[in-house]
Short mmCIF file of C-alpha atoms in Angstrom, two decimals:
data_model
loop_
_atom_site.label_atom_id
_atom_site.label_comp_id
_atom_site.label_asym_id
_atom_site.label_seq_id
_atom_site.Cartn_x
_atom_site.Cartn_y
_atom_site.Cartn_z
CA MET A 1 11.85 -6.79 70.03
CA SER A 2 13.42 -4.79 67.64
CA GLU A 3 13.49 -1.06 68.69
CA MET A 4 10.33 0.88 67.00
CA ILE A 5 12.17 2.01 62.48
CA GLY A 6 9.58 4.95 61.11
CA PHE A 7 9.87 5.08 57.50
CA ILE A 8 9.24 6.92 55.11
CA GLY A 9 9.56 6.39 51.99
CA LEU A 10 7.93 4.39 49.89
CA GLY A 11 9.32 3.91 46.42
CA GLN A 12 11.03 2.21 43.68
CA LEU A 13 13.26 1.34 47.05
CA GLY A 14 11.64 2.18 49.78
CA LEU A 15 8.89 -0.35 49.83
CA PRO A 16 11.39 -3.58 48.71
CA MET A 17 13.79 -2.46 51.65
CA ALA A 18 10.55 -1.18 54.44
CA THR A 19 9.57 -5.36 53.05
CA ASN A 20 12.15 -6.23 54.55
CA LEU A 21 13.00 -4.38 57.63
CA LEU A 22 9.47 -5.82 58.51
CA ALA A 23 10.25 -9.36 57.36
CA ALA A 24 12.80 -9.27 59.37
CA GLY A 25 10.78 -8.35 63.00
CA TYR A 26 11.30 -4.64 63.25
CA PRO A 27 7.84 -2.76 63.69
CA LEU A 28 7.41 -0.38 61.28
CA ARG A 29 6.13 3.86 61.09
CA VAL A 30 6.00 4.49 57.74
CA TYR A 31 4.19 7.47 56.26
CA ASN A 32 3.97 8.54 52.18
CA ARG A 33 2.66 11.11 50.37
CA THR A 34 0.69 8.67 48.35
CA ALA A 35 -0.41 6.44 50.98
CA SER A 36 -1.84 3.81 48.94
CA LYS A 37 1.27 2.88 48.09
CA ALA A 38 1.77 1.34 51.80
CA GLU A 39 -1.10 -1.45 52.04
CA SER A 40 0.81 -4.37 51.20
CA LEU A 41 3.50 -2.88 54.53
CA LEU A 42 0.04 -1.79 56.74
CA ALA A 43 -1.23 -6.07 56.00
CA ARG A 44 1.61 -7.34 57.63
CA GLY A 45 1.83 -4.71 60.73
CA ALA A 46 2.77 -1.95 60.15
CA HIS A 47 1.32 1.56 61.57
CA LEU A 48 0.85 4.50 59.50
CA ALA A 49 1.26 7.49 59.79
CA ASN A 50 -0.58 11.00 58.10
CA GLN A 51 2.97 13.47 58.10
CA PRO A 52 6.18 12.90 58.84
CA ALA A 53 6.61 13.49 62.07
CA ASP A 54 4.80 10.74 62.73
CA VAL A 55 6.67 8.08 62.40
CA VAL A 56 8.89 9.65 64.42
CA THR A 57 9.99 7.81 68.18
CA SER A 58 11.82 10.02 70.42
CA GLY A 59 15.44 8.79 70.31
CA ARG A 60 16.27 6.24 67.94
CA ILE A 61 15.86 5.97 64.69
CA VAL A 62 13.95 7.10 61.39
CA ALA A 63 14.55 6.42 57.64
CA THR A 64 13.90 8.35 54.49
CA ILE A 65 14.83 7.84 51.17
CA VAL A 66 12.83 10.27 48.66
CA TRP A 67 13.09 11.49 45.43
CA ASP A 68 15.00 13.91 45.62
CA ASP A 69 16.83 16.75 48.05
CA ALA A 70 13.54 19.72 48.06
CA ALA A 71 10.91 16.34 48.79
CA LEU A 72 13.96 15.31 51.77
CA GLU A 73 14.75 18.87 52.72
CA SER A 74 10.52 19.00 53.13
CA VAL A 75 10.79 15.64 55.22
CA VAL A 76 13.05 17.46 57.36
CA MET A 77 11.40 20.40 57.56
CA SER A 78 8.29 19.80 58.41
CA ASP A 79 5.79 20.03 61.96
CA GLY A 80 7.71 18.47 64.77
CA PHE A 81 9.67 16.08 62.79
CA LEU A 82 13.49 17.53 64.44
CA GLU A 83 11.60 18.26 67.26
CA ARG A 84 10.83 14.69 68.67
CA LEU A 85 13.53 12.46 66.36
CA GLY A 86 15.10 14.41 69.82
CA PRO A 87 18.53 13.40 71.23
CA GLY A 88 19.97 10.59 70.20
CA GLY A 89 17.88 10.18 67.63
CA ILE A 90 19.38 9.91 64.36
CA HIS A 91 18.00 10.23 60.82
CA LEU A 92 18.46 7.72 58.04
CA SER A 93 19.27 9.06 54.72
CA LEU A 94 18.96 6.80 52.15
CA SER A 95 18.16 8.84 49.01
CA THR A 96 20.53 10.23 46.67
CA VAL A 97 20.86 14.28 46.68
CA LEU A 98 23.78 17.07 46.98
CA PRO A 99 26.38 16.24 49.16
CA GLU A 100 25.59 19.74 50.36
CA THR A 101 22.59 19.45 51.50
CA ALA A 102 23.83 16.02 53.74
CA LYS A 103 26.21 18.74 55.40
CA LYS A 104 23.82 21.33 55.53
CA LEU A 105 20.55 19.07 56.73
CA ALA A 106 23.82 17.12 59.52
CA ALA A 107 24.32 20.62 60.67
CA ILE A 108 20.91 21.41 61.45
CA HIS A 109 20.54 18.07 62.76
CA ALA A 110 22.99 18.51 65.58
CA GLN A 111 20.98 21.83 66.21
CA HIS A 112 18.18 19.84 67.64
CA GLY A 113 20.82 16.78 69.00
CA CYS A 114 19.98 14.24 66.43
CA VAL A 115 22.49 13.59 64.06
CA TYR A 116 21.28 12.81 60.37
CA ILE A 117 23.63 10.03 58.76
CA GLU A 118 23.93 9.45 54.88
CA ALA A 119 23.80 6.04 53.57
CA PRO A 120 23.10 6.06 49.72
CA ILE A 121 22.30 3.48 47.65
CA PHE A 122 22.87 1.54 45.13
CA GLY A 123 20.62 -1.24 43.74
CA VAL A 124 17.55 -1.44 41.22
CA PRO A 125 14.13 -2.76 42.79
CA GLU A 126 14.59 -6.90 42.37
CA ALA A 127 18.32 -6.20 43.94
CA ALA A 128 16.41 -4.83 46.61
CA VAL A 129 14.10 -8.09 47.02
CA ALA A 130 16.92 -9.99 46.80
CA HIS A 131 19.33 -8.33 49.27
CA GLN A 132 21.62 -7.43 46.85
CA LEU A 133 22.20 -3.72 47.55
CA TRP A 134 25.02 -1.81 47.96
CA ILE A 135 25.64 0.83 50.64
CA PRO A 136 28.49 3.44 51.12
CA CYS A 137 28.27 5.69 54.71
CA ALA A 138 29.39 8.28 56.16
CA GLY A 139 28.40 9.62 59.88
CA PRO A 140 29.15 9.42 63.78
CA ARG A 141 30.74 6.37 63.70
CA GLU A 142 28.62 5.54 67.31
CA ALA A 143 25.08 6.29 65.25
CA LYS A 144 26.79 4.16 61.75
CA GLU A 145 27.26 1.21 64.49
CA ARG A 146 23.79 1.64 65.39
CA VAL A 147 22.05 1.61 61.88
CA GLN A 148 24.65 -1.18 61.02
CA PRO A 149 22.70 -3.89 61.25
CA LEU A 150 19.28 -2.31 59.84
CA LEU A 151 21.27 -1.53 56.87
CA GLN A 152 21.65 -4.88 56.45
CA ALA A 153 17.59 -6.03 57.20
CA MET A 154 16.44 -3.19 54.43
CA GLY A 155 18.46 -5.60 52.26
CA GLY A 156 22.48 -4.31 51.99
CA GLN A 157 24.75 -7.10 51.03
CA GLY A 158 27.70 -5.09 52.11
CA ILE A 159 27.99 -1.70 53.76
CA PHE A 160 30.95 0.93 53.11
CA ASP A 161 33.10 3.19 55.33
CA PHE A 162 33.63 6.92 54.48
CA GLY A 163 34.82 8.36 57.53
CA GLU A 164 32.28 10.41 59.98
CA GLU A 165 31.78 13.02 57.81
CA VAL A 166 28.77 14.12 56.03
CA GLY A 167 28.17 14.58 51.64
CA ALA A 168 31.29 11.58 51.54
CA ALA A 169 29.11 8.24 50.75
CA THR A 170 26.11 11.18 48.81
CA LEU A 171 29.57 11.61 46.30
CA VAL A 172 30.84 8.34 45.98
CA LYS A 173 27.34 7.43 45.29
CA LEU A 174 26.79 10.49 42.61
CA ILE A 175 29.93 8.72 40.67
CA GLY A 176 28.39 5.48 40.59
CA ASN A 177 25.55 6.53 39.48
CA PHE A 178 27.75 8.64 36.68
CA LEU A 179 30.04 6.08 35.82
CA ILE A 180 26.80 3.43 35.34
CA SER A 181 25.33 5.93 32.89
CA SER A 182 28.98 7.05 31.75
CA ALA A 183 29.25 2.36 30.71
CA GLY A 184 25.23 2.45 29.31
CA TYR A 185 26.27 5.36 26.74
CA SER A 186 29.21 4.71 25.58
CA MET A 187 27.67 1.02 25.43
CA ARG A 188 25.03 2.07 23.30
CA GLU A 189 27.42 3.95 20.97
CA ALA A 190 29.45 0.89 20.01
CA LEU A 191 26.20 -1.72 19.53
CA LEU A 192 25.12 0.63 17.26
CA MET A 193 27.61 1.04 15.56
CA ALA A 194 28.39 -2.86 15.92
CA GLU A 195 25.12 -3.26 14.59
CA LYS A 196 25.21 -0.94 11.35
CA ASN A 197 27.79 -2.61 10.50
CA GLY A 198 26.35 -6.29 9.98
CA VAL A 199 28.22 -7.64 13.70
CA ASP A 200 25.76 -9.17 15.64
CA PRO A 201 25.77 -6.23 18.81
CA LYS A 202 24.43 -9.84 21.29
CA ALA A 203 28.59 -11.48 20.27
CA VAL A 204 29.69 -8.72 21.29
CA ILE A 205 28.91 -7.13 24.91
CA ASP A 206 29.19 -11.65 25.24
CA MET A 207 32.48 -12.36 25.01
CA LEU A 208 33.11 -7.79 26.03
CA THR A 209 31.94 -8.98 29.41
CA SER A 210 32.88 -12.02 29.89
CA THR A 211 37.04 -10.61 29.90
CA LEU A 212 37.78 -7.56 30.26
CA PHE A 213 34.34 -6.01 31.03
CA ASN A 214 33.40 -8.09 32.92
CA ALA A 215 30.99 -6.44 35.66
CA PRO A 216 27.46 -6.44 36.90
CA ILE A 217 27.03 -3.40 35.01
CA TYR A 218 28.43 -3.86 31.69
CA ARG A 219 26.03 -7.05 31.94
CA SER A 220 23.10 -5.76 32.89
CA TYR A 221 23.43 -3.03 30.80
CA GLY A 222 24.74 -4.96 27.22
CA LYS A 223 22.20 -7.89 27.18
CA ARG A 224 19.53 -4.37 27.64
CA ILE A 225 20.77 -2.32 24.54
CA ALA A 226 21.15 -6.05 22.65
CA GLU A 227 17.63 -6.71 23.60
CA LYS A 228 16.86 -3.56 22.25
CA ALA A 229 14.97 -2.54 25.39
CA THR A 230 15.62 1.47 26.44
CA LEU A 231 18.49 1.37 28.50
CA PHE A 232 16.94 2.85 31.78
CA GLY A 233 14.00 2.51 30.49
CA GLN A 234 11.32 5.93 31.90
CA SER A 235 13.44 6.06 34.96
CA LYS A 236 14.43 10.14 35.29
CA ILE A 237 17.10 9.13 37.87
CA PRO A 238 19.77 9.26 35.79
CA LEU A 239 19.43 12.45 34.25
CA LYS A 240 18.68 13.97 38.14
CA ASP A 241 22.30 12.82 38.66
CA VAL A 242 24.21 13.52 36.16
CA GLY A 243 23.19 16.65 37.51
CA LEU A 244 23.95 16.31 40.54
CA PHE A 245 27.46 15.18 39.91
CA LYS A 246 27.95 17.81 37.34
CA LYS A 247 26.91 20.13 39.98
CA THR A 248 28.90 18.96 42.96
CA ALA A 249 31.99 18.50 40.21
CA GLN A 250 32.21 22.18 38.81
CA GLN A 251 31.42 23.81 42.65
CA VAL A 252 35.30 23.05 43.27
CA ALA A 253 35.74 23.36 39.91
CA SER A 254 37.01 20.21 38.18
CA PRO A 255 36.20 19.40 34.65
CA THR A 256 33.36 17.95 33.70
CA PRO A 257 33.54 16.73 30.20
CA ILE A 258 31.80 13.56 30.22
CA SER A 259 29.31 13.98 32.60
CA SER A 260 28.39 17.59 30.87
CA LEU A 261 27.15 15.82 27.56
CA LEU A 262 25.99 12.58 29.19
CA TYR A 263 23.96 15.83 30.58
CA ASP A 264 22.20 17.18 27.75
CA LEU A 265 22.12 13.15 26.16
CA LEU A 266 20.07 12.65 28.71
CA SER A 267 17.83 15.80 29.11
CA SER A 268 17.05 14.44 24.97
CA ALA A 269 16.28 11.86 25.72
CA GLU A 270 12.90 9.93 25.58
CA MET B 1 58.91 -30.22 14.46
CA SER B 2 56.12 -27.54 14.40
CA GLU B 3 55.83 -25.54 11.47
CA MET B 4 57.92 -22.91 10.08
CA ILE B 5 56.58 -19.60 11.18
CA GLY B 6 56.49 -15.80 9.55
CA PHE B 7 56.55 -13.03 12.43
CA ILE B 8 56.20 -9.17 11.43
CA GLY B 9 56.45 -6.33 14.17
CA LEU B 10 58.29 -6.61 17.24
CA GLY B 11 57.00 -3.98 19.00
CA GLN B 12 55.36 -3.72 22.49
CA LEU B 13 53.44 -6.90 21.87
CA GLY B 14 55.25 -8.36 18.51
CA LEU B 15 58.30 -8.97 21.13
CA PRO B 16 56.23 -10.82 23.90
CA MET B 17 54.11 -13.24 21.28
CA ALA B 18 57.36 -13.40 19.57
CA THR B 19 59.20 -14.71 22.44
CA ASN B 20 56.07 -16.41 23.59
CA LEU B 21 56.55 -18.52 20.29
CA LEU B 22 59.57 -19.46 20.13
CA ALA B 23 59.27 -20.60 24.18
CA ALA B 24 56.69 -23.23 21.78
CA GLY B 25 58.49 -24.51 19.85
CA TYR B 26 57.55 -22.76 16.82
CA PRO B 27 61.06 -22.01 15.68
CA LEU B 28 60.45 -18.51 13.90
CA ARG B 29 61.54 -16.43 10.62
CA VAL B 30 61.50 -12.61 11.43
CA TYR B 31 61.55 -8.74 10.95
CA ASN B 32 61.14 -5.68 11.71
CA ARG B 33 61.75 -2.46 10.95
CA THR B 34 64.01 -1.81 13.23
CA ALA B 35 65.95 -4.79 13.31
CA SER B 36 67.95 -4.07 16.36
CA LYS B 37 64.38 -4.40 18.49
CA ALA B 38 64.80 -8.36 17.23
CA GLU B 39 68.39 -8.84 19.48
CA SER B 40 67.09 -11.09 22.51
CA LEU B 41 64.78 -13.87 19.98
CA LEU B 42 68.52 -14.42 17.81
CA ALA B 43 69.13 -15.42 20.59
CA ARG B 44 66.65 -18.25 21.06
CA GLY B 45 67.40 -19.09 17.72
CA ALA B 46 64.33 -17.02 15.13
CA HIS B 47 65.75 -15.98 12.38
CA LEU B 48 66.82 -12.12 11.04
CA ALA B 49 65.50 -11.99 7.89
CA ASN B 50 65.36 -7.97 5.90
CA GLN B 51 62.49 -7.51 4.38
CA PRO B 52 59.07 -8.96 4.59
CA ALA B 53 58.83 -10.97 1.94
CA ASP B 54 61.51 -12.50 3.89
CA VAL B 55 60.06 -13.97 6.55
CA VAL B 56 57.08 -15.89 4.57
CA THR B 57 57.46 -20.01 4.10
CA SER B 58 54.68 -20.94 0.89
CA GLY B 59 51.67 -22.42 2.22
CA ARG B 60 51.92 -21.93 5.34
CA ILE B 61 51.66 -19.39 8.15
CA VAL B 62 52.86 -15.81 8.19
CA ALA B 63 51.64 -13.59 11.26
CA THR B 64 51.71 -9.79 11.91
CA ILE B 65 51.34 -7.07 14.61
CA VAL B 66 52.38 -3.26 12.75
CA TRP B 67 50.87 -0.19 14.71
CA ASP B 68 48.57 0.91 12.04
CA ASP B 69 45.79 -0.05 8.33
CA ALA B 70 49.80 2.76 6.24
CA ALA B 71 52.27 0.09 7.59
CA LEU B 72 49.98 -3.10 7.47
CA GLU B 73 49.73 -2.72 3.75
CA SER B 74 52.24 -1.53 3.05
CA VAL B 75 54.41 -5.30 4.91
CA VAL B 76 51.16 -6.20 2.64
CA MET B 77 52.32 -4.59 -0.58
CA SER B 78 54.74 -5.11 -0.23
CA ASP B 79 57.91 -6.88 -3.48
CA GLY B 80 57.11 -10.64 -3.07
CA PHE B 81 54.83 -11.14 0.43
CA LEU B 82 52.03 -11.86 -1.35
CA GLU B 83 53.23 -13.35 -3.92
CA ARG B 84 55.08 -15.87 -1.61
CA LEU B 85 52.83 -16.91 0.25
CA GLY B 86 51.17 -17.88 -1.93
CA PRO B 87 48.23 -20.90 -2.09
CA GLY B 88 47.30 -22.60 0.88
CA GLY B 89 49.34 -19.72 3.37
CA ILE B 90 47.91 -17.71 5.50
CA HIS B 91 48.52 -14.34 6.72
CA LEU B 92 47.20 -14.34 10.17
CA SER B 93 46.78 -9.95 11.67
CA LEU B 94 46.69 -9.62 14.80
CA SER B 95 47.16 -5.71 14.31
CA THR B 96 44.24 -3.05 15.09
CA VAL B 97 43.31 -1.41 11.65
CA LEU B 98 39.92 -0.22 10.66
CA PRO B 99 37.09 -3.07 9.39
CA GLU B 100 37.33 -1.67 5.85
CA THR B 101 40.96 -2.26 5.24
CA ALA B 102 40.79 -6.07 6.74
CA LYS B 103 38.00 -6.56 3.94
CA LYS B 104 40.44 -4.76 1.22
CA LEU B 105 43.08 -6.81 2.53
CA ALA B 106 41.67 -9.51 2.98
CA ALA B 107 40.44 -9.37 -1.13
CA ILE B 108 43.73 -9.27 -2.54
CA HIS B 109 44.89 -11.92 -1.02
CA ALA B 110 42.54 -14.14 -2.25
CA GLN B 111 43.68 -12.89 -5.22
CA HIS B 112 46.66 -15.24 -4.71
CA GLY B 113 45.34 -17.94 -3.56
CA CYS B 114 45.73 -17.27 0.11
CA VAL B 115 44.78 -15.99 2.75
CA TYR B 116 44.28 -12.93 5.43
CA ILE B 117 42.89 -13.34 8.22
CA GLU B 118 41.97 -11.47 11.53
CA ALA B 119 43.51 -11.50 14.80
CA PRO B 120 43.19 -8.15 16.31
CA ILE B 121 45.10 -8.77 19.90
CA PHE B 122 43.46 -7.66 23.85
CA GLY B 123 46.71 -6.54 26.24
CA VAL B 124 48.88 -5.00 27.16
CA PRO B 125 52.68 -6.44 27.34
CA GLU B 126 52.53 -7.62 31.14
CA ALA B 127 49.42 -9.13 29.72
CA ALA B 128 51.09 -10.99 27.11
CA VAL B 129 54.14 -12.04 28.89
CA ALA B 130 51.54 -14.41 31.54
CA HIS B 131 49.51 -15.14 28.91
CA GLN B 132 46.78 -13.48 29.06
CA LEU B 133 45.42 -12.23 26.50
CA TRP B 134 41.71 -11.56 24.55
CA ILE B 135 41.97 -13.31 20.83
CA PRO B 136 38.66 -11.55 18.84
CA CYS B 137 39.06 -13.93 15.30
CA ALA B 138 36.91 -13.87 11.71
CA GLY B 139 37.70 -15.34 8.78
CA PRO B 140 37.52 -18.10 6.66
CA ARG B 141 36.62 -21.82 8.92
CA GLU B 142 39.70 -23.66 7.60
CA ALA B 143 42.05 -21.41 8.07
CA LYS B 144 40.65 -20.18 11.49
CA GLU B 145 41.16 -23.78 12.94
CA ARG B 146 45.20 -23.63 11.11
CA VAL B 147 45.80 -20.57 13.75
CA GLN B 148 43.94 -21.71 16.55
CA PRO B 149 47.17 -23.59 18.38
CA LEU B 150 49.43 -20.49 17.08
CA LEU B 151 47.54 -18.01 19.02
CA GLN B 152 47.51 -20.42 22.12
CA ALA B 153 51.14 -20.13 22.34
CA MET B 154 51.28 -16.27 21.33
CA GLY B 155 49.24 -16.08 24.80
CA GLY B 156 45.82 -16.07 23.68
CA GLN B 157 43.64 -17.47 27.03
CA GLY B 158 40.72 -16.50 25.50
CA ILE B 159 39.84 -17.00 21.54
CA PHE B 160 36.32 -15.61 20.26
CA ASP B 161 35.47 -16.86 17.32
CA PHE B 162 33.14 -13.29 15.33
CA GLY B 163 32.62 -15.65 12.34
CA GLU B 164 34.13 -15.85 8.66
CA GLU B 165 33.76 -12.50 7.37
CA VAL B 166 36.46 -10.73 7.47
CA GLY B 167 36.28 -7.19 9.48
CA ALA B 168 34.01 -8.36 12.22
CA ALA B 169 36.79 -9.01 14.57
CA THR B 170 38.35 -6.02 14.06
CA LEU B 171 35.02 -4.26 14.30
CA VAL B 172 34.59 -5.57 18.65
CA LYS B 173 38.89 -4.90 18.88
CA LEU B 174 38.02 -0.75 18.13
CA ILE B 175 34.86 -1.07 20.17
CA GLY B 176 36.47 -2.77 23.18
CA ASN B 177 39.39 -0.84 22.53
CA PHE B 178 36.49 3.12 22.99
CA LEU B 179 34.89 1.63 26.30
CA ILE B 180 37.94 1.46 27.60
CA SER B 181 39.16 5.05 26.75
CA SER B 182 35.33 6.06 28.27
CA ALA B 183 35.59 4.21 31.11
CA GLY B 184 39.17 5.98 31.13
CA TYR B 185 38.21 9.06 30.93
CA SER B 186 34.98 8.94 32.82
CA MET B 187 36.72 7.32 36.39
CA ARG B 188 39.34 11.08 36.07
CA GLU B 189 36.64 12.60 36.17
CA ALA B 190 35.50 11.26 38.63
CA LEU B 191 37.54 10.56 40.74
CA LEU B 192 39.01 14.76 40.16
CA MET B 193 35.94 15.51 40.91
CA ALA B 194 36.17 13.25 45.15
CA GLU B 195 39.35 14.82 45.37
CA LYS B 196 38.53 17.89 44.34
CA ASN B 197 36.30 17.35 47.09
CA GLY B 198 37.75 15.58 50.43
CA VAL B 199 36.53 12.61 49.27
CA ASP B 200 39.85 10.08 49.16
CA PRO B 201 40.28 8.67 45.52
CA LYS B 202 41.42 5.68 46.88
CA ALA B 203 38.41 5.06 48.68
CA VAL B 204 35.45 5.48 46.04
CA ILE B 205 37.31 3.16 44.26
CA ASP B 206 38.05 0.16 45.99
CA MET B 207 33.88 -0.30 46.33
CA LEU B 208 32.70 0.17 43.31
CA THR B 209 35.55 -2.09 41.79
CA SER B 210 34.40 -4.43 44.49
CA THR B 211 30.85 -3.87 43.71
CA LEU B 212 29.54 -2.55 40.49
CA PHE B 213 32.43 -2.27 39.03
CA ASN B 214 33.78 -5.16 39.35
CA ALA B 215 35.87 -6.07 36.22
CA PRO B 216 39.84 -5.92 35.33
CA ILE B 217 39.41 -3.06 33.02
CA TYR B 218 37.76 -0.54 35.91
CA ARG B 219 40.19 -2.22 38.88
CA SER B 220 43.59 -1.18 36.89
CA TYR B 221 43.16 2.25 35.11
CA GLY B 222 41.30 3.36 38.33
CA LYS B 223 44.60 2.49 40.46
CA ARG B 224 46.50 4.17 38.45
CA ILE B 225 44.56 6.92 38.29
CA ALA B 226 44.05 6.57 42.31
CA GLU B 227 47.97 6.75 42.66
CA LYS B 228 48.32 9.73 39.93
CA ALA B 229 49.68 7.00 37.45
CA THR B 230 49.00 8.92 33.40
CA LEU B 231 45.95 7.57 32.11
CA PHE B 232 47.77 6.23 29.15
CA GLY B 233 50.88 6.98 29.74
CA GLN B 234 52.51 7.91 26.23
CA SER B 235 50.86 5.68 24.23
CA LYS B 236 49.50 6.81 21.47
CA ILE B 237 47.61 3.46 20.20
CA PRO B 238 43.84 5.25 22.67
CA LEU B 239 43.68 8.37 20.60
CA LYS B 240 44.71 5.74 17.50
CA ASP B 241 42.17 3.11 17.88
CA VAL B 242 38.75 5.88 18.88
CA GLY B 243 39.73 7.68 15.33
CA LEU B 244 39.58 4.13 13.71
CA PHE B 245 36.50 3.15 16.04
CA LYS B 246 34.52 6.68 15.11
CA LYS B 247 35.40 5.92 11.30
CA THR B 248 33.66 3.58 11.65
CA ALA B 249 30.78 4.96 13.06
CA GLN B 250 29.79 7.59 10.15
CA GLN B 251 30.60 5.56 7.77
CA VAL B 252 27.51 4.12 8.21
CA ALA B 253 25.71 7.02 9.76
CA SER B 254 25.40 5.89 13.41
CA PRO B 255 25.68 8.46 16.40
CA THR B 256 29.33 9.38 17.32
CA PRO B 257 28.51 11.61 20.69
CA ILE B 258 30.89 10.25 23.11
CA SER B 259 33.59 8.63 20.66
CA SER B 260 33.79 12.56 19.66
CA LEU B 261 34.07 14.08 22.76
CA LEU B 262 36.69 11.32 23.87
CA TYR B 263 38.65 11.75 20.55
CA ASP B 264 38.66 15.74 20.66
CA LEU B 265 39.81 14.76 24.58
CA LEU B 266 43.07 12.29 23.70
CA SER B 267 43.99 14.73 20.78
CA SER B 268 44.72 17.33 23.36
CA ALA B 269 46.06 14.91 26.19
CA GLU B 270 50.05 15.95 26.76
#
C-alpha cells in the first residue's frame, strides 16, 4: 500500500490534484481552512484534519498548495507542523511564492531536520483533471526522487529539474506567469486594434496560432479574446504573480519596464 | 514557359525570394536602387532595369518588396509605372506598410485599370531560402488566384486569405510584428531577471519553450537571448513596424499601452 500523504490546500488546483492522488491509491489526510471543500475527498476515503499539523506523518511527505506567501508561512509556523514532520520528513510546496520566501522556509525546515522542496504548478484546474500539469522542481536530490511519483500521480505530465537550490523553480514559475500575462495583454491590444479596423480577430488569431505563435498559451488566450471572454476571468493570480515577478526582479536591480506596465494594467482591471 | 515577372527590391528578403523565382523557372526583370545587389540574379539570367517602370510588362505581374511606405509610394508614382502596368496588370505588394497606405495605393491602381494586391511577408532571410515563409494576403479574388503560384514559388509555405479588401493582410502583418517585439522584450526582461538571480536562462527557456511557449518565435528569440546575442541585431524593422502598429491603432482610438512602451524601448535601443 502507498504511504500516507498529508495534503493542505483544497483550492482550484489543490482539490483536483488531491483527487488524483486518492485515485492513484495514496491514502490522504487533508486540511483546508474551509472544511466543506473536502467533502468529495472524504467520500472517497480521505481523512479530514482540524489543523495543519494533524495531516503530518513524521518522516513522510506533506504537500501544500495555498494562496500566497503569508498563507504558506502560517501553515509552516502553525503549532507542531515542523516538529511533527521531523527528520526524514518532506514538505512538498506547490504554491507560487517569492523565491526569497522559499529560501527562508527551506532554512527553517533544515533547522528541524526536515526538507522543504518546491514544485510550483503550471496549469489550470482542467489541466490537473486531465493530468496535463507542467512542474518545475528544485530541492535536495534525494527528496526530489522521493516526491517524483507523487508529482506524476497528482497530474504532472512533465517535471523539470532546476537543481538542488530552492528558489530556482519558484523563479521559473514567476517567469512563466509573467510571460503569460504579457502574451495575454499583447494579444488583447492587438485583436482590439484589428476589430476596430474592421478585421475579424478570429481570422487573425487563427493564422498567428497556426504559424509563428503555435503555442498552447496563444491558442487558449487568443480564443478567449476572439470570443469576447475576459482574459483572466475573476482570477487574482496574474496580478499577484506579476507583482512577485516585479519584486524579485527589483531586488536584484533588474529592469522591469514590461512587468511594471502589466502590474499597473492588472491593478486597474475590473 | 512561365510568364515574365517584374521584381523590385532586392533587400534581405527580396533577394532570396527573387532567387527562388528564378529557380522555379520564372524569367525576371529586376530593379533595385543599389544595382550591385542584383549581381547574383543577373548571373542566373535575370535582366536588370534602370528604373522601376522598365521591369513592368503590361497586363502581367510586378512584385515589390521595399523598405517603407515612402519607398513604395515612390515606386508606384515613378514615371510610367502605373501606365505601363495597365489593364489586367497586377502589382503584388510584399512590403510592410500602413494599411491606409495600402488602401490609398489600391485606389490609385484602380484608376489606371490595374490591381494592387497585398501579401506582406513573415519570415527572416533564412526562412525565404528554406521556403518557410508565412504570407497573409488580401485583394480581389481573381488577382489572388493569379499570384498564388508565384507566392509559393517565392518561398511561401502557407498563404492565408484575409478577404478582398486591401489593408487587412497588412494589418495582420503589423499585429504579428508587434507580438514578436512584445514576446522578445518580455523574454529578455524575464531571462535577465533569472540570470541576476543566479538561475540559468537557458534552462528556463528550455522548459518554457517545450511546454506553454512551444512556438517558433519563443524558441528562436529565447535561444538568442540565452546565448547573449542581441534581440533584433541591427534591424530597424521592429521599431518601424511597432510604430506602424501604434499609428494604426491610434487612428481608430484603440488603446496602445504595450505598443507605446515597446516603441519607446525600441527607440532607445542601441
